[in-house]
Amino acid sequence: MKMCSKDFSTRLRANYNKSIEIYEGRLISKLLELFLAYEEDSNVKLVIMKGNGRAFCSGGDVAAVVHDINRGNWKIGAKFFWEEYILNYVMATYSKPQVSILNGIVMGGGAGASVHGRFRIATENSVFAMPETALGLFPDVGASYCLSRLPGFFGEYVGLTGARLDGAEMLACGLATHFVPSARLSSLEAALHKLDSSDPAIISAVIDEYSLQPYLKDKSTYHRLDTINRCFSRRTIEEILSALEREAVKSADDWISSTIQSLQKASPTSLKISLRSIREGRVQGVGQCLIREYRMVCHVVRGEVSKDFVEGCRAILLDKDKNPKWEPSRLDQLNDSMIDRYFSRVDDEEWEDLKFPARSSYTASALAKL
């Protein structure tokens, strides 16, 4: 049986070191090419995605987009996001099971390459985060669809604060479907290679044989879901902060103070558009979410309302002084019309909304996402 894990991992290793030059554009193109080819190959029963080393994908792929923006080539950056979101859509609607082994860091684009798949395996080494608001961006790659479907308002918390989750927390909130100790991964992969079936029930049963129920730490954020729901269910960022501050008065809790600090350090523009994006994602299918996110990211890279994306990448990824100068610098300097622009079509004759490749058929699980 033909399997894909070797194909993907070798290409990931070969291309990732050159990402500053090609910002993973060629890698994304190659992954899309492989996914579409394997879908038509009857010898391929399932697709395994994994990283090399200590990360599944550690993010940072947007750094080179900033180089193009600074050279006045925002459309090159937009093309990168176009291809990335198309890949996300293909993964979300894929007719064959995708098994993502998340044994390490899962951030940024890596989240999009995994969360849309049928099976998502966390380990004791997994670290998941969507830190985009600290970069002047927003949780994209279809995150507005996935985060909005986490229990309660946990998705708003994760998306707005960039909070890091371990493997046990990923399983508890639904970002992971299974938890497998890293020592068992090689045996699991061997068992998956022996399968000659695309039946999700059969694949799940094999993964179950190597899975266990991890211990959720006493100080896990997920134990604070009631507090998160009380605060992050609020209508605006200002109201969320006020709710957190009221909680801080009632309890001297380091978690509450660190959550407030995370929000205060983030780009005000990013916070506002991220909250609206996740809220809209609650009532939209994955395709609608990606189309909306593409509009948003094009406005971000154009920098008409705010240039926070360039500044955030400078401060966090390039110069690494961790001291971004946001503009606008305060939440009260942003009005509704400024935020509305991020959700509108781009005023450029050559620009068009995201368009997805034709799909021959949809599985029941794919249809449920649409």
Coordinates of C-alpha atoms in Angstrom, one line a residue:
M1 CA 0.0 0.0 0.0
K2 CA 1.3 3.4 -0.9
M3 CA 1.6 5.8 2.2
C4 CA 2.3 9.5 2.3
S5 CA 4.1 10.0 5.5
K6 CA 7.5 9.6 4.0
D7 CA 6.7 11.9 1.1
F8 CA 5.5 14.7 3.4
S9 CA 8.2 14.4 6.0
T10 CA 11.2 14.5 3.6
R11 CA 9.7 17.5 1.8
L12 CA 9.1 19.3 5.0
R13 CA 12.7 18.8 6.1
A14 CA 14.1 19.8 2.7
N15 CA 12.0 22.9 2.3
Y16 CA 11.5 24.3 5.8
N17 CA 15.2 25.4 6.1
K18 CA 14.7 27.7 3.1
S19 CA 11.4 29.2 4.4
I20 CA 12.8 32.7 4.8
E21 CA 13.3 32.8 1.0
I22 CA 10.1 31.1 -0.1
Y23 CA 8.0 31.5 3.1
E24 CA 6.9 28.0 2.6
G25 CA 5.1 28.9 -0.6
R26 CA 6.6 26.1 -2.6
L27 CA 6.0 23.7 0.3
I28 CA 2.4 24.6 0.4
S29 CA 2.1 24.2 -3.3
K30 CA 3.7 20.8 -3.1
L31 CA 1.5 19.7 -0.3
L32 CA -1.6 20.8 -2.2
E33 CA -0.3 18.9 -5.3
L34 CA 0.3 15.8 -3.2
F35 CA -3.1 15.9 -1.5
L36 CA -5.0 16.2 -4.7
A37 CA -2.9 13.5 -6.4
Y38 CA -3.3 11.0 -3.5
E39 CA -7.1 11.6 -3.4
E40 CA -7.3 10.2 -6.9
D41 CA -4.8 7.3 -6.2
S42 CA -6.7 4.2 -5.2
N43 CA -3.6 2.8 -3.6
V44 CA -3.6 5.5 -1.0
K45 CA -6.0 4.7 1.8
L46 CA -5.0 7.4 4.3
V47 CA -2.6 10.3 4.7
I48 CA -0.2 10.7 7.6
M49 CA 1.1 14.1 8.4
K50 CA 4.0 14.6 10.8
G51 CA 6.9 17.0 11.4
N52 CA 10.6 16.4 11.9
G53 CA 12.4 17.1 15.1
R54 CA 10.7 18.8 18.0
A55 CA 7.9 20.5 16.1
F56 CA 5.0 19.5 13.9
C57 CA 5.2 23.1 12.6
S58 CA 6.4 26.0 14.8
G59 CA 4.9 28.8 12.7
G60 CA 6.9 31.9 11.8
D61 CA 6.1 31.2 8.1
V62 CA 4.7 34.7 7.8
A63 CA 8.0 36.5 8.4
A64 CA 9.0 36.4 4.7
V65 CA 5.7 37.9 3.7
V66 CA 6.7 41.0 5.6
H67 CA 9.8 41.3 3.4
D68 CA 7.6 41.4 0.4
I69 CA 5.2 43.9 2.0
N70 CA 8.2 46.2 2.8
R71 CA 9.2 46.0 -0.8
G72 CA 5.7 47.1 -1.9
N73 CA 4.7 43.6 -3.0
W74 CA 1.7 42.9 -0.8
K75 CA 0.1 40.8 -3.6
I76 CA 2.9 38.2 -3.4
G77 CA 2.0 37.8 0.3
A78 CA -1.7 37.6 -0.6
K79 CA -0.9 34.8 -3.0
F80 CA 0.9 32.8 -0.2
F81 CA -2.3 33.1 1.9
W82 CA -4.5 32.2 -1.1
E83 CA -2.6 28.9 -1.6
E84 CA -2.5 28.2 2.1
Y85 CA -6.2 28.6 2.6
I86 CA -6.9 26.4 -0.5
L87 CA -4.8 23.7 1.1
N88 CA -6.8 24.1 4.4
Y89 CA -10.1 23.7 2.5
V90 CA -8.9 20.6 0.7
M91 CA -7.8 19.1 4.0
A92 CA -11.1 20.0 5.6
T93 CA -13.1 18.4 2.8
Y94 CA -10.7 15.5 2.0
S95 CA -12.3 12.2 1.0
K96 CA -9.6 10.1 2.7
P97 CA -8.7 10.1 6.4
Q98 CA -5.9 12.4 7.4
V99 CA -3.9 11.4 10.5
S100 CA -1.9 14.2 12.0
I101 CA 0.7 13.3 14.5
L102 CA 1.3 16.4 16.6
N103 CA 4.4 15.4 18.6
G104 CA 5.7 18.9 19.3
I105 CA 5.0 22.5 18.6
V106 CA 1.8 23.2 16.6
M107 CA 1.5 26.9 15.9
G108 CA 0.4 29.2 13.1
G109 CA 0.2 27.5 9.7
G110 CA 0.9 24.2 11.4
A111 CA -2.5 24.4 13.1
G112 CA -4.2 24.8 9.8
A113 CA -2.3 21.8 8.4
S114 CA -3.6 19.6 11.2
V115 CA -6.9 20.8 12.8
H116 CA -9.0 20.2 9.7
G117 CA -8.0 16.5 9.4
R118 CA -10.1 13.6 10.6
F119 CA -7.6 12.3 13.3
R120 CA -5.4 14.6 15.3
I121 CA -3.0 12.8 17.7
A122 CA -1.5 14.7 20.6
T123 CA 1.4 13.5 22.8
E124 CA 3.0 14.6 26.0
N125 CA 5.3 16.8 23.8
S126 CA 2.5 18.7 22.1
V127 CA 2.2 22.5 22.5
F128 CA -0.6 24.2 20.6
A129 CA -1.1 27.9 20.2
M130 CA -2.5 30.6 17.9
P131 CA -0.3 33.6 18.8
E132 CA -1.4 35.8 15.9
T133 CA -2.8 38.7 17.9
A134 CA 0.7 39.3 19.3
L135 CA 1.9 39.5 15.7
G136 CA -0.7 42.0 14.5
L137 CA -2.5 39.3 12.6
F138 CA -5.5 37.2 13.6
P139 CA -6.1 33.4 14.0
D140 CA -6.5 32.4 10.4
V141 CA -6.1 29.1 8.4
G142 CA -9.7 28.3 9.2
A143 CA -9.2 28.9 12.9
S144 CA -12.4 31.0 13.1
Y145 CA -14.3 27.8 12.2
C146 CA -12.4 25.5 14.5
L147 CA -12.0 27.8 17.6
S148 CA -15.6 28.8 17.5
R149 CA -16.6 25.1 17.9
L150 CA -14.6 24.5 21.0
P151 CA -16.6 24.1 24.3
G152 CA -18.2 27.3 25.6
F153 CA -16.0 30.3 24.8
F154 CA -12.7 28.5 25.1
G155 CA -12.0 29.2 21.5
E156 CA -12.2 33.0 22.1
Y157 CA -9.8 32.6 25.0
V158 CA -7.3 30.6 23.0
G159 CA -7.5 32.8 19.9
L160 CA -7.4 36.2 21.6
T161 CA -4.7 35.5 24.2
G162 CA -2.4 33.1 22.2
A163 CA -2.5 30.7 25.3
R164 CA -0.4 27.6 25.0
L165 CA -2.2 24.2 25.4
D166 CA -0.5 20.9 26.2
G167 CA -1.5 17.6 24.7
A168 CA -4.0 16.7 27.5
E169 CA -5.7 20.1 27.1
M170 CA -5.9 19.7 23.3
L171 CA -7.7 16.4 23.9
A172 CA -10.0 17.8 26.5
C173 CA -11.2 20.7 24.4
G174 CA -11.4 18.7 21.1
L175 CA -8.4 20.1 19.2
A176 CA -7.0 16.6 19.4
T177 CA -9.0 13.4 18.8
H178 CA -6.5 11.0 20.5
F179 CA -3.6 11.1 22.9
V180 CA -0.7 8.7 22.3
P181 CA 2.5 8.7 24.3
S182 CA 5.4 9.5 22.0
A183 CA 7.1 6.2 22.8
R184 CA 4.3 4.4 21.1
L185 CA 4.2 6.5 17.9
S186 CA 6.6 4.3 15.8
S187 CA 4.4 1.2 16.7
L188 CA 1.3 3.2 15.8
E189 CA 2.7 4.3 12.4
A190 CA 3.7 0.7 11.7
A191 CA 0.2 -0.5 12.4
L192 CA -1.3 2.3 10.2
H193 CA 1.0 1.3 7.4
K194 CA -0.4 -2.2 7.5
L195 CA -4.0 -1.1 7.0
D196 CA -5.7 -1.5 3.7
S197 CA -8.7 0.5 4.5
S198 CA -10.0 4.1 4.4
D199 CA -12.8 3.3 6.9
P200 CA -12.5 5.9 9.7
A201 CA -13.9 3.4 12.2
I202 CA -11.2 0.9 11.5
I203 CA -8.5 3.6 11.6
S204 CA -9.8 5.0 14.8
A205 CA -9.9 1.5 16.4
V206 CA -6.2 1.1 15.5
I207 CA -5.3 4.5 17.1
D208 CA -7.4 3.6 20.1
E209 CA -5.1 0.6 20.8
Y210 CA -2.2 2.9 21.4
S211 CA -4.1 5.8 23.1
L212 CA -4.6 6.6 26.7
Q213 CA -6.4 9.2 28.8
P214 CA -3.9 11.8 29.9
Y215 CA -3.8 13.5 33.2
L216 CA -5.2 17.1 33.1
K217 CA -2.9 19.1 35.4
D218 CA -4.5 20.7 38.4
K219 CA -3.6 24.2 37.1
S220 CA -4.8 23.5 33.6
T221 CA -6.6 26.4 32.0
Y222 CA -9.3 24.0 31.0
H223 CA -10.4 23.7 34.6
R224 CA -11.2 27.4 34.4
L225 CA -13.8 27.0 31.7
D226 CA -16.6 28.5 33.9
T227 CA -14.5 31.7 34.4
I228 CA -13.5 31.8 30.7
N229 CA -17.2 31.5 29.7
R230 CA -18.2 34.3 32.0
C231 CA -15.5 36.7 30.7
F232 CA -15.0 35.7 27.0
S233 CA -18.7 35.5 26.2
R234 CA -18.8 39.3 26.4
R235 CA -19.7 41.2 23.2
T236 CA -16.5 43.3 22.9
I237 CA -12.9 43.2 23.9
E238 CA -13.4 46.1 26.3
E239 CA -16.2 44.1 28.0
I240 CA -14.0 41.0 28.2
L241 CA -11.2 43.0 29.8
S242 CA -13.7 44.5 32.3
A243 CA -15.1 41.1 33.2
L244 CA -11.6 39.8 33.8
E245 CA -10.7 42.8 36.0
R246 CA -13.8 42.1 38.1
E247 CA -12.7 38.5 38.5
A248 CA -9.2 39.8 39.6
V249 CA -10.8 41.9 42.3
K250 CA -12.6 38.8 43.7
S251 CA -9.6 36.5 43.5
A252 CA -5.8 37.0 43.6
D253 CA -5.2 34.7 40.8
D254 CA -2.0 34.7 38.7
W255 CA -3.9 33.2 35.7
I256 CA -6.3 36.1 35.6
S257 CA -3.6 38.7 35.8
S258 CA -1.5 37.0 33.1
T259 CA -4.6 36.7 30.8
I260 CA -5.2 40.4 31.2
Q261 CA -1.6 41.2 30.4
S262 CA -1.7 39.0 27.3
L263 CA -4.7 41.0 26.0
Q264 CA -3.1 44.3 26.9
K265 CA 0.1 43.4 25.0
A266 CA -1.7 42.3 21.9
S267 CA -2.5 44.5 18.9
P268 CA -5.7 46.3 19.6
T269 CA -6.7 46.0 15.9
S270 CA -5.9 42.3 15.9
L271 CA -8.0 41.7 19.0
K272 CA -11.0 43.5 17.6
I273 CA -11.0 41.7 14.2
S274 CA -10.2 38.4 15.8
L275 CA -13.1 38.4 18.1
R276 CA -15.5 39.4 15.3
S277 CA -14.0 36.7 13.1
I278 CA -14.5 33.9 15.7
R279 CA -18.0 35.1 16.4
E280 CA -18.9 35.0 12.8
G281 CA -17.3 31.6 12.5
R282 CA -19.9 30.2 14.9
V283 CA -22.6 30.4 12.2
Q284 CA -20.5 29.8 9.1
G285 CA -19.1 26.7 7.3
V286 CA -15.4 26.2 6.9
G287 CA -15.5 27.5 3.3
Q288 CA -17.2 30.7 4.3
C289 CA -14.7 31.1 7.1
L290 CA -11.8 30.8 4.8
I291 CA -13.3 33.2 2.3
R292 CA -13.8 35.8 5.0
E293 CA -10.3 35.2 6.4
Y294 CA -8.8 35.7 3.0
R295 CA -10.5 39.1 2.8
M296 CA -9.2 40.0 6.2
V297 CA -5.6 38.9 5.6
C298 CA -5.5 40.9 2.3
H299 CA -6.5 44.0 4.2
V300 CA -3.9 43.2 6.9
V301 CA -1.1 42.9 4.3
R302 CA -2.2 46.0 2.5
G303 CA -1.9 47.9 5.8
E304 CA -4.6 50.5 5.0
V305 CA -6.1 50.7 8.5
S306 CA -3.1 49.5 10.5
K307 CA 0.4 48.3 9.8
D308 CA 0.5 46.3 13.0
F309 CA 1.3 43.1 11.1
V310 CA 4.6 44.4 9.8
E311 CA 5.4 45.9 13.2
G312 CA 4.5 42.7 15.1
C313 CA 6.6 40.5 12.9
R314 CA 9.5 43.0 13.3
A315 CA 9.3 42.9 17.1
I316 CA 8.6 39.2 17.6
L317 CA 10.1 37.4 14.7
L318 CA 12.8 39.6 13.1
D319 CA 14.4 42.1 15.6
K320 CA 12.9 40.1 18.5
D321 CA 12.9 43.0 20.9
K322 CA 9.4 42.0 21.9
N323 CA 8.3 45.6 22.1
P324 CA 5.9 46.3 19.2
K325 CA 4.6 49.8 18.8
W326 CA 0.9 49.3 17.8
E327 CA -0.9 51.9 15.8
P328 CA -3.7 52.5 16.7
S329 CA -2.3 51.9 20.2
R330 CA -5.6 51.8 22.2
L331 CA -8.9 50.0 21.7
D332 CA -10.8 53.2 22.0
Q333 CA -9.0 54.6 18.9
L334 CA -10.7 52.0 16.7
N335 CA -14.2 52.6 15.5
D336 CA -16.7 50.2 13.8
S337 CA -16.0 51.5 10.3
M338 CA -12.3 50.8 10.7
I339 CA -13.1 47.2 11.7
D340 CA -15.7 46.8 9.0
R341 CA -13.1 47.4 6.3
Y342 CA -11.3 44.2 7.2
F343 CA -14.5 42.2 6.3
S344 CA -15.2 43.9 3.0
R345 CA -14.0 43.2 -0.5
V346 CA -10.6 44.7 -1.4
D347 CA -10.8 47.7 -3.6
D348 CA -8.4 46.6 -6.3
E349 CA -9.3 45.7 -9.9
E350 CA -7.0 42.6 -9.9
W351 CA -8.2 41.3 -6.5
E352 CA -10.9 38.6 -6.2
D353 CA -12.5 36.5 -3.4
L354 CA -11.0 33.2 -2.6
K355 CA -12.2 30.4 -4.9
F356 CA -11.9 26.7 -4.1
P357 CA -11.1 23.9 -6.5
A358 CA -14.0 21.7 -7.6
R359 CA -14.5 18.6 -5.4
S360 CA -15.8 15.5 -7.1
S361 CA -17.7 14.4 -3.9
Y362 CA -17.9 15.1 -0.2
T363 CA -17.9 12.6 2.6
A364 CA -20.5 13.0 5.4
S365 CA -17.9 14.5 7.7
A366 CA -16.9 17.0 5.0
L367 CA -20.5 18.0 4.3
A368 CA -21.0 18.6 8.1
K369 CA -18.3 21.3 7.8
L370 CA -20.0 23.1 5.0

